[in-house]
Short mmCIF file of C-alpha atoms in Angstrom, two decimals:
data_model
loop_
_atom_site.label_atom_id
_atom_site.label_comp_id
_atom_site.label_asym_id
_atom_site.label_seq_id
_atom_site.Cartn_x
_atom_site.Cartn_y
_atom_site.Cartn_z
CA MET A 1243 -22.36 170.63 135.68
CA ILE A 1244 -21.63 174.28 134.89
CA VAL A 1245 -21.86 174.72 131.13
CA ALA A 1246 -19.42 176.81 129.11
CA PRO A 1247 -20.56 180.34 128.28
CA GLU A 1248 -21.97 181.25 124.89
CA SER A 1249 -19.62 184.23 124.76
CA LEU A 1250 -16.45 183.40 122.82
CA LEU A 1251 -14.71 186.18 124.71
CA LEU A 1252 -14.85 184.26 128.00
CA LYS A 1253 -13.57 181.07 126.37
CA TYR A 1254 -10.36 182.75 125.26
CA SER A 1255 -7.10 181.95 126.98
CA ALA A 1256 -5.28 184.88 128.56
CA ILE A 1257 -2.89 185.20 125.63
CA GLU A 1258 -5.79 185.08 123.15
CA LEU A 1259 -7.58 187.79 125.11
CA SER A 1260 -4.42 189.87 125.22
CA ARG A 1261 -4.01 189.63 121.45
CA ALA A 1262 -7.65 190.56 120.90
CA LEU A 1263 -7.38 193.53 123.24
CA HIS A 1264 -4.09 194.79 121.80
CA SER A 1265 -5.34 194.44 118.23
CA ARG A 1266 -8.49 196.30 119.39
CA GLN A 1267 -10.80 193.55 118.19
CA VAL A 1268 -12.41 193.75 121.63
CA THR A 1269 -12.46 196.38 124.34
CA ALA A 1270 -11.62 196.10 128.02
CA VAL A 1271 -15.06 197.57 128.77
CA ASP A 1272 -16.80 194.76 126.89
CA LEU A 1273 -14.59 192.19 128.62
CA MET A 1274 -15.33 193.61 132.07
CA HIS A 1275 -19.05 193.61 131.33
CA GLU A 1276 -18.96 189.97 130.17
CA THR A 1277 -16.84 188.95 133.18
CA LEU A 1278 -19.13 190.52 135.75
CA HIS A 1279 -22.20 189.09 134.02
CA ARG A 1280 -20.63 185.61 134.13
CA ILE A 1281 -19.72 185.94 137.82
CA ASP A 1282 -23.24 187.10 138.67
CA ALA A 1283 -24.72 184.12 136.84
CA ILE A 1284 -22.33 181.35 137.92
CA ASN A 1285 -20.61 182.23 141.18
CA PRO A 1286 -23.71 181.68 143.36
CA GLN A 1287 -23.61 178.05 142.24
CA ILE A 1288 -19.93 177.35 142.95
CA ASN A 1289 -18.79 180.03 145.43
CA ALA A 1290 -15.34 180.54 143.91
CA VAL A 1291 -15.07 184.36 143.95
CA VAL A 1292 -15.23 186.20 147.27
CA SER A 1293 -14.94 189.86 148.32
CA LEU A 1294 -16.01 190.94 144.84
CA GLU A 1295 -15.75 194.70 144.30
CA GLN A 1296 -19.28 196.05 144.72
CA ASN A 1297 -18.65 199.39 143.02
CA ARG A 1298 -19.27 198.36 139.42
CA ASP A 1299 -18.83 201.94 138.22
CA ARG A 1300 -15.26 201.93 139.53
CA LEU A 1301 -14.49 198.68 137.71
CA MET A 1302 -15.95 199.99 134.45
CA GLU A 1303 -13.90 203.17 134.83
CA GLU A 1304 -10.73 201.09 135.25
CA ALA A 1305 -11.68 199.22 132.09
CA ARG A 1306 -12.18 202.51 130.22
CA ARG A 1307 -8.74 203.70 131.34
CA ALA A 1308 -7.28 200.40 130.14
CA ASP A 1309 -8.88 200.97 126.72
CA GLU A 1310 -7.25 204.39 126.49
CA ILE A 1311 -3.85 202.83 127.19
CA LEU A 1312 -4.51 200.02 124.72
CA ASP A 1313 -5.43 202.55 122.04
CA GLY A 1314 -2.06 204.21 122.55
CA ILE A 1315 -0.20 200.89 122.47
CA ALA A 1316 -1.99 199.85 119.26
CA ALA A 1317 -1.08 203.13 117.59
CA ALA A 1318 2.58 202.74 118.58
CA VAL A 1319 2.67 199.15 117.32
CA ASN A 1320 1.13 200.19 113.99
CA ASN A 1321 3.63 203.01 113.60
CA ASN A 1322 6.49 200.57 114.15
CA ASP A 1323 5.04 198.00 111.75
CA ALA A 1324 5.30 195.35 114.47
CA SER A 1325 2.92 192.42 114.68
CA ASP A 1326 0.57 192.06 117.63
CA ASP A 1327 1.81 188.50 118.23
CA SER A 1328 5.46 189.51 118.49
CA PHE A 1329 4.52 192.29 120.88
CA ILE A 1330 2.52 190.00 123.16
CA SER A 1331 5.18 187.29 123.30
CA SER A 1332 8.04 189.71 123.86
CA SER A 1333 9.76 189.34 127.20
CA LYS A 1334 9.93 193.14 127.28
CA ASN A 1335 6.15 193.56 127.09
CA ASN A 1336 4.92 194.74 130.47
CA ASP A 1337 1.35 195.39 129.32
CA TRP A 1338 0.16 191.98 128.19
CA LEU A 1339 -2.50 191.81 130.95
CA ARG A 1340 -3.81 195.31 130.21
CA GLY A 1341 -7.58 195.32 130.68
CA ILE A 1342 -7.87 191.68 131.80
CA PRO A 1343 -9.88 191.14 135.03
CA MET A 1344 -8.32 189.01 137.74
CA ALA A 1345 -9.03 187.92 141.32
CA ILE A 1346 -6.32 187.18 143.88
CA LYS A 1347 -6.16 184.13 146.14
CA ASP A 1348 -7.49 185.14 149.54
CA LEU A 1349 -4.26 184.32 151.34
CA GLU A 1350 -2.44 187.25 149.73
CA ASP A 1351 -2.91 191.00 149.97
CA ALA A 1352 -4.50 193.11 147.24
CA GLN A 1353 -4.93 196.83 147.85
CA GLY A 1354 -8.55 197.80 148.39
CA PHE A 1355 -9.67 194.27 149.29
CA PRO A 1356 -9.72 192.36 152.59
CA THR A 1357 -7.41 189.41 153.15
CA THR A 1358 -9.58 187.13 155.27
CA LYS A 1359 -7.72 183.84 154.79
CA GLY A 1360 -11.15 182.39 155.51
CA CYS A 1361 -10.39 182.78 159.21
CA PRO A 1362 -12.21 184.54 162.10
CA ILE A 1363 -8.99 185.77 163.77
CA TYR A 1364 -8.57 188.51 161.14
CA GLY A 1365 -12.07 189.96 161.34
CA THR A 1366 -14.89 190.94 163.64
CA TYR A 1367 -18.39 189.53 163.71
CA ASN A 1368 -21.40 191.85 163.89
CA ASP A 1369 -24.27 190.15 165.71
CA GLU A 1370 -26.86 192.64 164.47
CA SER A 1371 -26.03 192.23 160.79
CA THR A 1372 -24.91 188.60 161.29
CA SER A 1373 -21.92 189.27 159.06
CA TRP A 1374 -18.16 189.49 159.23
CA HIS A 1375 -16.10 192.64 158.74
CA PHE A 1376 -12.50 192.66 157.56
CA ASP A 1377 -10.42 195.76 156.88
CA ASN A 1378 -9.30 196.39 153.32
CA GLN A 1379 -5.58 196.10 152.68
CA THR A 1380 -3.64 199.26 151.91
CA GLU A 1381 -0.88 197.60 149.87
CA ASP A 1382 -0.48 194.81 147.34
CA ALA A 1383 1.63 191.73 147.89
CA PRO A 1384 4.72 192.29 145.70
CA TYR A 1385 3.64 189.85 142.98
CA VAL A 1386 0.13 191.31 142.96
CA HIS A 1387 1.70 194.72 142.38
CA ARG A 1388 3.61 193.25 139.42
CA LEU A 1389 0.40 191.79 137.96
CA ARG A 1390 -1.21 195.23 138.21
CA LYS A 1391 1.80 196.79 136.50
CA ALA A 1392 1.27 194.30 133.66
CA GLY A 1393 -2.25 195.72 133.33
CA ALA A 1394 -4.45 193.33 135.31
CA ILE A 1395 -7.61 194.80 136.83
CA ILE A 1396 -8.14 193.25 140.27
CA ILE A 1397 -11.87 192.80 140.93
CA GLY A 1398 -11.99 190.45 143.93
CA LYS A 1399 -10.47 187.46 145.69
CA THR A 1400 -10.75 183.67 145.27
CA ASN A 1401 -11.79 181.33 148.06
CA THR A 1402 -9.45 179.11 150.08
CA PRO A 1403 -9.61 176.75 153.05
CA GLU A 1404 -9.28 178.42 156.44
CA LEU A 1405 -5.67 179.64 156.71
CA GLY A 1406 -4.93 177.58 153.60
CA ALA A 1407 -4.90 174.38 155.66
CA GLY A 1408 -6.07 171.45 153.55
CA CYS A 1409 -6.91 170.72 149.94
CA HIS A 1410 -10.65 171.36 150.22
CA SER A 1411 -11.70 175.02 149.99
CA TYR A 1412 -14.22 175.64 152.74
CA ASN A 1413 -14.14 178.11 155.62
CA PRO A 1414 -16.49 179.72 158.17
CA ILE A 1415 -16.38 183.13 156.50
CA PHE A 1416 -17.45 182.34 152.93
CA GLY A 1417 -18.42 178.66 152.93
CA THR A 1418 -17.49 175.92 150.46
CA THR A 1419 -16.26 176.16 146.89
CA VAL A 1420 -17.58 173.33 144.73
CA ASN A 1421 -16.47 171.71 141.50
CA PRO A 1422 -17.92 173.09 138.24
CA MET A 1423 -17.86 169.60 136.69
CA ASP A 1424 -20.10 168.29 139.49
CA VAL A 1425 -21.31 170.82 142.06
CA SER A 1426 -21.76 168.08 144.66
CA LYS A 1427 -17.97 167.54 144.67
CA ALA A 1428 -15.00 169.43 146.08
CA ALA A 1429 -13.01 171.80 143.86
CA GLY A 1430 -9.72 171.11 145.64
CA GLY A 1431 -7.44 173.53 147.40
CA SER A 1432 -6.02 175.50 148.76
CA SER A 1433 -6.27 177.36 145.42
CA GLY A 1434 -9.71 175.83 144.97
CA GLY A 1435 -11.46 179.12 144.35
CA ALA A 1436 -9.03 179.92 141.57
CA GLY A 1437 -9.43 176.46 140.03
CA ALA A 1438 -13.23 176.59 140.05
CA ALA A 1439 -13.29 180.17 138.74
CA LEU A 1440 -11.07 179.23 135.80
CA ALA A 1441 -12.93 176.02 135.03
CA SER A 1442 -16.25 177.89 134.94
CA TYR A 1443 -14.85 180.58 132.60
CA MET A 1444 -15.13 183.49 135.01
CA PHE A 1445 -11.45 184.31 134.45
CA CYS A 1446 -8.79 183.27 131.95
CA ALA A 1447 -5.71 182.97 134.20
CA LEU A 1448 -5.17 183.36 137.94
CA ASP A 1449 -2.64 183.20 140.73
CA GLY A 1450 -2.36 180.54 143.38
CA SER A 1451 0.11 179.23 145.91
CA ASP A 1452 1.37 175.77 146.74
CA MET A 1453 2.67 174.32 149.97
CA MET A 1454 1.29 170.78 149.77
CA GLY A 1455 -0.32 170.56 146.37
CA SER A 1456 -2.42 173.73 146.48
CA LEU A 1457 -1.76 174.52 142.80
CA ARG A 1458 -1.54 170.90 141.69
CA ASN A 1459 -4.65 169.39 143.25
CA PRO A 1460 -7.20 171.99 142.00
CA ALA A 1461 -5.61 171.99 138.54
CA GLY A 1462 -6.07 168.23 138.29
CA TRP A 1463 -9.62 168.33 139.61
CA ASN A 1464 -10.67 171.15 137.26
CA SER A 1465 -8.97 170.12 133.99
CA LEU A 1466 -6.43 172.94 134.15
CA TYR A 1467 -2.70 173.54 133.91
CA SER A 1468 -0.64 174.91 136.78
CA LEU A 1469 3.00 175.57 137.56
CA ARG A 1470 4.66 175.29 140.94
CA PRO A 1471 7.82 177.22 140.09
CA THR A 1472 11.32 176.58 141.36
CA VAL A 1473 10.72 177.85 144.88
CA GLU A 1474 13.77 180.11 145.20
CA TRP A 1475 12.70 182.03 142.09
CA MET A 1476 9.62 183.49 143.73
CA GLU A 1477 11.10 184.68 147.02
CA GLU A 1478 11.23 188.45 147.43
CA GLU A 1479 14.30 188.27 149.65
CA GLN A 1480 17.48 186.22 149.33
CA VAL A 1481 16.87 182.75 150.74
CA VAL A 1482 19.33 180.46 152.46
CA ASP A 1483 20.70 178.06 149.90
CA ASP A 1484 21.44 174.38 150.47
CA GLU A 1485 22.60 174.56 154.06
CA LEU A 1486 21.03 174.35 157.47
CA VAL A 1487 21.25 177.52 159.50
CA ASP A 1488 21.32 177.49 163.27
CA ASN A 1489 19.40 180.34 164.82
CA ASP A 1490 19.86 182.04 168.14
CA ALA A 1491 19.48 179.50 170.91
CA ASP A 1492 16.38 181.27 172.23
CA ASP A 1493 14.67 181.32 168.83
CA GLN A 1494 12.65 178.20 168.04
CA ASN A 1495 12.03 179.28 164.46
CA VAL A 1496 14.36 177.21 162.27
CA LYS A 1497 15.19 178.62 158.85
CA MET A 1498 14.54 176.32 155.92
CA PRO A 1499 17.25 175.49 153.33
CA TRP A 1500 14.70 176.59 150.70
CA PRO A 1501 11.04 177.75 150.84
CA MET A 1502 8.41 175.07 151.38
CA SER A 1503 5.67 177.18 149.83
CA THR A 1504 5.54 179.31 146.71
CA ILE A 1505 3.19 181.36 144.58
CA GLY A 1506 2.52 180.31 141.01
CA PRO A 1507 0.11 180.53 138.07
CA MET A 1508 -2.90 178.48 136.98
CA GLY A 1509 -4.67 178.61 133.63
CA ARG A 1510 -6.38 176.76 130.82
CA CYS A 1511 -3.23 176.46 128.68
CA PRO A 1512 0.53 176.27 129.34
CA GLU A 1513 1.23 179.40 127.29
CA ASP A 1514 -0.72 181.41 129.85
CA LEU A 1515 1.37 179.92 132.65
CA ALA A 1516 4.53 181.13 130.91
CA LEU A 1517 3.33 184.72 130.64
CA MET A 1518 1.90 184.71 134.16
CA LEU A 1519 5.16 183.41 135.58
CA GLN A 1520 7.08 186.09 133.72
CA SER A 1521 4.85 188.75 135.29
CA MET A 1522 4.86 187.26 138.80
CA ILE A 1523 8.59 186.60 139.18
CA PRO A 1524 10.56 189.24 141.16
CA ALA A 1525 12.44 191.73 139.01
CA GLY A 1526 15.77 190.64 140.44
CA ARG A 1527 15.27 187.14 139.06
CA ALA A 1528 13.61 188.07 135.76
CA GLU A 1529 16.65 186.83 133.83
CA LEU A 1530 15.97 183.28 135.03
CA PHE A 1531 12.90 182.87 132.82
CA ASP A 1532 11.78 184.13 129.42
CA ALA A 1533 8.25 183.30 128.26
CA ALA A 1534 9.46 183.55 124.66
CA SER A 1535 11.19 180.17 125.12
CA ILE A 1536 7.68 178.70 125.14
CA LEU A 1537 5.57 181.18 123.17
CA ASP A 1538 7.91 181.58 120.22
CA GLN A 1539 8.15 177.84 119.49
CA SER A 1540 6.11 176.44 116.62
CA SER A 1541 4.53 173.02 117.07
CA GLU A 1542 7.30 171.55 114.92
CA GLN A 1543 9.99 173.21 117.02
CA LEU A 1544 8.38 171.97 120.22
CA SER A 1545 8.41 168.44 118.80
CA GLN A 1546 12.16 168.66 118.33
CA ILE A 1547 12.68 170.11 121.80
CA VAL A 1548 10.81 167.34 123.65
CA LYS A 1549 11.83 164.46 121.38
CA GLY A 1550 13.93 161.87 123.16
CA LYS A 1551 13.09 163.03 126.67
CA THR A 1552 12.40 160.46 129.39
CA ILE A 1553 9.65 160.65 132.03
CA GLY A 1554 9.87 158.34 135.02
CA TRP A 1555 6.35 157.29 136.05
CA LEU A 1556 6.35 156.89 139.85
CA ALA A 1557 2.68 155.78 139.96
CA ASP A 1558 1.85 154.94 143.61
CA TRP A 1559 5.47 155.05 144.85
CA GLY A 1560 5.87 151.27 144.74
CA GLY A 1561 2.49 150.65 146.33
CA GLU A 1562 3.12 152.96 149.30
CA TYR A 1563 0.53 155.61 148.33
CA PRO A 1564 -3.05 154.25 148.32
CA MET A 1565 -4.97 155.34 145.22
CA GLU A 1566 -8.66 155.41 144.42
CA ALA A 1567 -9.58 152.92 141.73
CA GLY A 1568 -9.08 154.32 138.25
CA VAL A 1569 -6.62 157.10 139.12
CA LEU A 1570 -3.42 155.30 138.14
CA GLN A 1571 -4.84 153.92 134.89
CA GLN A 1572 -6.22 157.28 133.82
CA CYS A 1573 -2.97 159.09 134.62
CA ARG A 1574 -0.88 156.48 132.81
CA GLU A 1575 -3.09 156.70 129.73
CA SER A 1576 -2.55 160.45 129.60
CA LEU A 1577 1.21 159.98 129.94
CA ASP A 1578 1.14 157.53 127.04
CA ILE A 1579 0.17 160.46 124.80
CA PHE A 1580 3.77 161.64 125.18
CA THR A 1581 5.01 158.53 123.39
CA LYS A 1582 3.44 159.99 120.23
CA GLY A 1583 6.20 162.59 120.40
CA ASN A 1584 8.97 160.03 120.89
CA ILE A 1585 9.08 160.75 124.61
CA ASP A 1586 9.93 157.66 126.63
CA ILE A 1587 7.75 156.73 129.63
CA GLN A 1588 9.55 154.43 132.06
CA CYS A 1589 7.80 152.84 135.04
CA VAL A 1590 9.68 153.27 138.31
CA ALA A 1591 8.66 150.17 140.26
CA THR A 1592 10.96 150.60 143.25
CA PRO A 1593 10.47 153.66 145.48
CA LEU A 1594 13.26 156.20 145.06
CA PHE A 1595 13.19 157.07 148.76
CA SER A 1596 11.41 156.01 151.94
CA SER A 1597 7.88 157.41 151.87
CA LYS A 1598 7.73 157.01 155.65
CA GLU A 1599 10.80 159.21 156.15
CA LEU A 1600 9.47 161.79 153.70
CA TRP A 1601 6.11 161.92 155.44
CA GLU A 1602 7.49 162.11 158.97
CA SER A 1603 9.90 164.84 157.88
CA TRP A 1604 7.20 166.82 156.13
CA ILE A 1605 4.57 166.80 158.87
CA ARG A 1606 7.12 168.03 161.41
CA ILE A 1607 8.37 170.78 159.11
CA ARG A 1608 4.82 171.78 158.13
CA SER A 1609 3.64 172.02 161.76
CA HIS A 1610 6.74 174.03 162.64
CA LEU A 1611 6.15 176.48 159.79
CA ILE A 1612 2.42 176.92 160.46
CA PHE A 1613 2.87 177.46 164.20
CA ASN A 1614 5.69 179.96 163.80
CA SER A 1615 3.84 181.87 161.08
CA LEU A 1616 0.77 182.26 163.30
CA HIS A 1617 2.93 183.09 166.31
CA GLU A 1618 4.52 185.91 164.32
CA GLN A 1619 1.11 187.25 163.29
CA ILE A 1620 -0.63 186.93 166.66
CA GLY A 1621 2.34 187.88 168.85
CA GLY A 1622 2.74 187.25 172.56
CA ASP A 1623 4.13 184.11 174.16
CA SER A 1624 4.10 180.81 172.30
CA CYS A 1625 1.49 179.39 174.65
CA ASP A 1626 -0.81 182.34 173.92
CA VAL A 1627 -1.07 181.37 170.27
CA LEU A 1628 -2.97 178.15 170.94
CA GLN A 1629 -5.28 179.85 173.42
CA THR A 1630 -6.08 182.64 170.96
CA LEU A 1631 -6.79 180.22 168.13
CA LYS A 1632 -9.09 178.11 170.28
CA GLU A 1633 -10.94 181.13 171.63
CA ARG A 1634 -11.54 182.43 168.11
CA GLY A 1635 -12.90 179.10 166.91
CA VAL A 1636 -10.17 178.30 164.38
CA LYS A 1637 -10.70 174.89 162.79
CA ALA A 1638 -9.39 171.74 164.43
CA GLU A 1639 -6.85 171.02 161.69
CA VAL A 1640 -5.01 174.28 162.38
CA ILE A 1641 -5.09 173.62 166.13
CA TYR A 1642 -3.62 170.18 165.39
CA GLU A 1643 -0.75 171.72 163.44
CA CYS A 1644 -0.03 174.33 166.10
CA GLU A 1645 -0.13 171.87 168.99
CA ARG A 1646 2.46 169.78 167.18
CA GLY A 1647 4.53 172.78 166.16
CA PHE A 1648 4.55 174.17 169.72
CA LYS A 1649 6.12 170.97 171.06
CA LEU A 1650 8.81 170.52 168.41
CA THR A 1651 12.42 171.29 169.27
CA LYS A 1652 15.02 172.79 166.96
CA GLU A 1653 16.93 169.51 167.06
CA GLN A 1654 13.88 167.60 165.83
CA ILE A 1655 13.43 170.00 162.92
CA HIS A 1656 17.12 169.93 161.97
CA ASP A 1657 17.03 166.12 162.04
CA ARG A 1658 14.14 166.12 159.56
CA LEU A 1659 15.71 168.78 157.36
CA ARG A 1660 18.74 166.53 156.93
CA MET A 1661 16.37 163.84 155.66
CA VAL A 1662 14.78 166.35 153.26
CA GLN A 1663 18.19 167.24 151.88
CA ALA A 1664 18.99 163.55 151.43
CA TRP A 1665 15.85 163.18 149.28
CA SER A 1666 16.70 166.34 147.36
CA THR A 1667 20.13 164.93 146.53
CA CYS A 1668 18.58 161.60 145.55
CA ALA A 1669 16.10 163.31 143.21
CA GLU A 1670 18.78 165.44 141.57
CA ASN A 1671 20.84 162.29 140.97
CA GLU A 1672 17.86 160.59 139.31
CA PHE A 1673 17.41 163.59 137.01
CA GLY A 1674 21.08 163.64 136.20
CA SER A 1675 21.43 159.95 135.38
CA LYS A 1676 18.13 158.33 134.39
CA TYR A 1677 15.25 160.70 133.80
CA ASP A 1678 14.58 164.17 132.46
CA PHE A 1679 11.34 164.38 134.43
CA LEU A 1680 9.38 162.39 137.02
CA ALA A 1681 5.59 162.07 137.26
CA LEU A 1682 2.93 161.32 139.87
CA PRO A 1683 -0.87 161.64 139.98
CA SER A 1684 -2.12 165.10 140.98
CA SER A 1685 -4.15 163.51 143.77
CA GLN A 1686 -4.72 160.08 145.30
CA THR A 1687 -8.48 160.46 144.84
CA TYR A 1688 -11.00 161.91 142.46
CA PRO A 1689 -13.00 164.90 143.77
CA PHE A 1690 -14.92 163.75 146.84
CA ASP A 1691 -18.25 164.86 148.31
CA ALA A 1692 -18.07 168.58 149.06
CA SER A 1693 -19.89 168.09 152.37
CA LEU A 1694 -16.93 166.13 153.77
CA ASP A 1695 -14.02 167.84 155.45
CA TRP A 1696 -11.55 165.26 154.05
CA PRO A 1697 -11.63 161.61 152.93
CA LYS A 1698 -11.21 159.25 155.87
CA SER A 1699 -9.95 156.33 153.77
CA ILE A 1700 -8.60 155.55 150.32
CA ALA A 1701 -8.76 152.08 148.78
CA GLY A 1702 -9.57 150.64 152.21
CA LYS A 1703 -6.63 152.34 153.98
CA LYS A 1704 -7.51 154.70 156.83
CA MET A 1705 -6.20 158.25 156.57
CA ASP A 1706 -4.70 159.03 159.98
CA THR A 1707 -4.51 162.82 159.51
CA TYR A 1708 -6.50 165.48 157.67
CA HIS A 1709 -3.84 165.74 154.94
CA ARG A 1710 -2.64 162.14 154.60
CA TRP A 1711 -4.77 161.76 151.46
CA MET A 1712 -2.44 164.27 149.75
CA GLU A 1713 0.79 162.45 150.64
CA VAL A 1714 1.53 162.14 146.93
CA MET A 1715 2.37 165.87 146.94
CA VAL A 1716 5.21 165.60 149.47
CA PRO A 1717 8.16 164.56 147.22
CA VAL A 1718 7.89 167.74 145.13
CA THR A 1719 7.20 170.06 148.07
CA VAL A 1720 10.03 169.09 150.38
CA ALA A 1721 12.67 169.23 147.63
CA GLY A 1722 11.44 172.60 146.33
CA LEU A 1723 11.20 171.29 142.76
CA PRO A 1724 9.35 172.93 139.86
CA CYS A 1725 6.25 171.02 138.82
CA VAL A 1726 3.74 171.43 136.01
CA THR A 1727 0.29 169.85 136.33
CA ILE A 1728 -1.49 168.68 133.19
CA PRO A 1729 -5.10 167.50 132.88
CA ALA A 1730 -5.58 163.75 132.49
CA GLY A 1731 -9.18 163.85 131.35
CA ILE A 1732 -12.46 162.50 132.67
CA GLY A 1733 -12.61 159.16 134.47
CA SER A 1734 -15.26 156.47 134.32
CA ARG A 1735 -17.38 158.24 136.97
CA GLY A 1736 -17.27 161.54 135.11
CA LEU A 1737 -14.67 163.08 137.45
CA LEU A 1738 -11.34 164.72 136.69
CA ILE A 1739 -7.75 164.02 137.64
CA GLY A 1740 -4.36 165.31 136.52
CA VAL A 1741 -0.69 164.43 136.43
CA GLN A 1742 2.08 166.35 138.19
CA ILE A 1743 5.33 166.31 136.21
CA PHE A 1744 8.43 167.65 137.92
CA GLY A 1745 12.07 168.21 137.13
CA PRO A 1746 15.29 169.57 138.62
CA LYS A 1747 15.44 173.10 139.96
CA GLY A 1748 15.46 175.68 137.20
CA SER A 1749 13.75 173.39 134.65
CA ASP A 1750 10.54 175.46 134.64
CA ALA A 1751 10.82 176.40 130.95
CA LYS A 1752 11.46 172.78 129.95
CA LEU A 1753 8.43 171.64 131.94
CA LEU A 1754 6.27 174.26 130.24
CA GLN A 1755 7.59 173.24 126.82
CA LEU A 1756 6.62 169.65 127.63
CA ALA A 1757 3.16 170.75 128.75
CA CYS A 1758 2.77 172.88 125.61
CA TRP A 1759 3.56 169.91 123.39
CA TYR A 1760 0.97 167.85 125.31
CA SER A 1761 -1.65 170.61 125.09
CA ARG A 1762 -1.15 171.11 121.37
CA TYR A 1763 -1.24 167.37 120.70
CA CYS A 1764 -4.52 167.06 122.60
CA LYS A 1765 -5.90 169.94 120.50
CA GLY A 1766 -4.98 168.11 117.30
CA ASP A 1767 -1.88 170.04 116.22
CA TYR A 1768 0.03 166.84 115.52
CA LEU A 1769 -2.76 164.75 114.02
#
């Protein structure tokens, strides 16, 4: 097990670090030094951070420039007689990350760093040096640019599965990321590098993305909080809303009624998720969310906000999702904590929708999206995509997705999208009539052996595909719902699990308020 650092600085949450930096109790230079020292000491054991900036002088110079800016901010705050806390929590504060080191998930672009996606097709292999070479990116992904504008210092990337396929972060470029709680176990994925880096105190808050649990699974397995935001919020361009769109007859790429994947934040406390979301959300949708709705609430005010809410506990979806022994009990015990705040937990014994229809719909849509994304990147005829992937040695799970996606017709995808919309309507009706929120385990298993590619069975039931063991993630994904993941503690075998709690679209702030109440109760605020 990776032990916590002696340095109090590295144990701070992002908001605590921001307050310390803005009040000038600590310097960005000291923080950068501590961060790099921690990465040097711990990362070789867990392999969470990749493509780390090798020019330490450049990083220290960025930290020094951050200190100069922070000195100016502190002087302005003092002149205005404003408190540091009110400045940090203000929705108008664009400098809250000033001087804080971050690493970006290696599926997204960060200027000056390669985006490998853990995949050979984006790089070249040098036989003499027996190493891979990837070109550095010249631009940031839009949300990465916004994090930089908020003051973050990007120092590297975090590891992912190859092309983000699967919830176990291993790839042929960088190898396997392991779990800080038990380095023989998987850290999850596809934001597994981010989860392990946070859990081992190398960073205080990080980005991730989520298509099929990629923010939820690593949060649960690393005792963290994460938010899969309302998916439309995070799109840079206007998305098609609540209707199926027929494309040109010659175009096999079917537009989705809403995105099936989204970026989002991960951290060690819900308050950090609120500020990260505020910084990551596109400027045109900034009015949809204000971190102050979470940060400015006292513990007593939060109690009043969450009091009387109802959470529907879906457990194993009426027995249709196999679960490793101990998972359901541990998750339910963590949910019972909410009853201390007069929050009602109701067991939902009957499945709300056919799990078979959800699964069949999802795997068709997923294969369609993966194939068309790679086709767009690789170019050429559709049949060339598979040949290129096979020639470059891309992993079997990606080939599986693309072979399926290549064969699918537009009619087959439209048929499954109608099923997805039926589930979305069903879920919205449940929120409107019975429950404020719904809950499921963050995974159907505890962290498994890191040497495995994926678990072949759960509770005696064979897993027929590489991602069947994450079927519990599908209801949230296909409906595009916001979902907060909370830690559910350590099980009997010393392994971690979490709970995913989701609500109707646009309920992100309410989910974070719920998670904040839970976090503060677990810290003793209400005892």
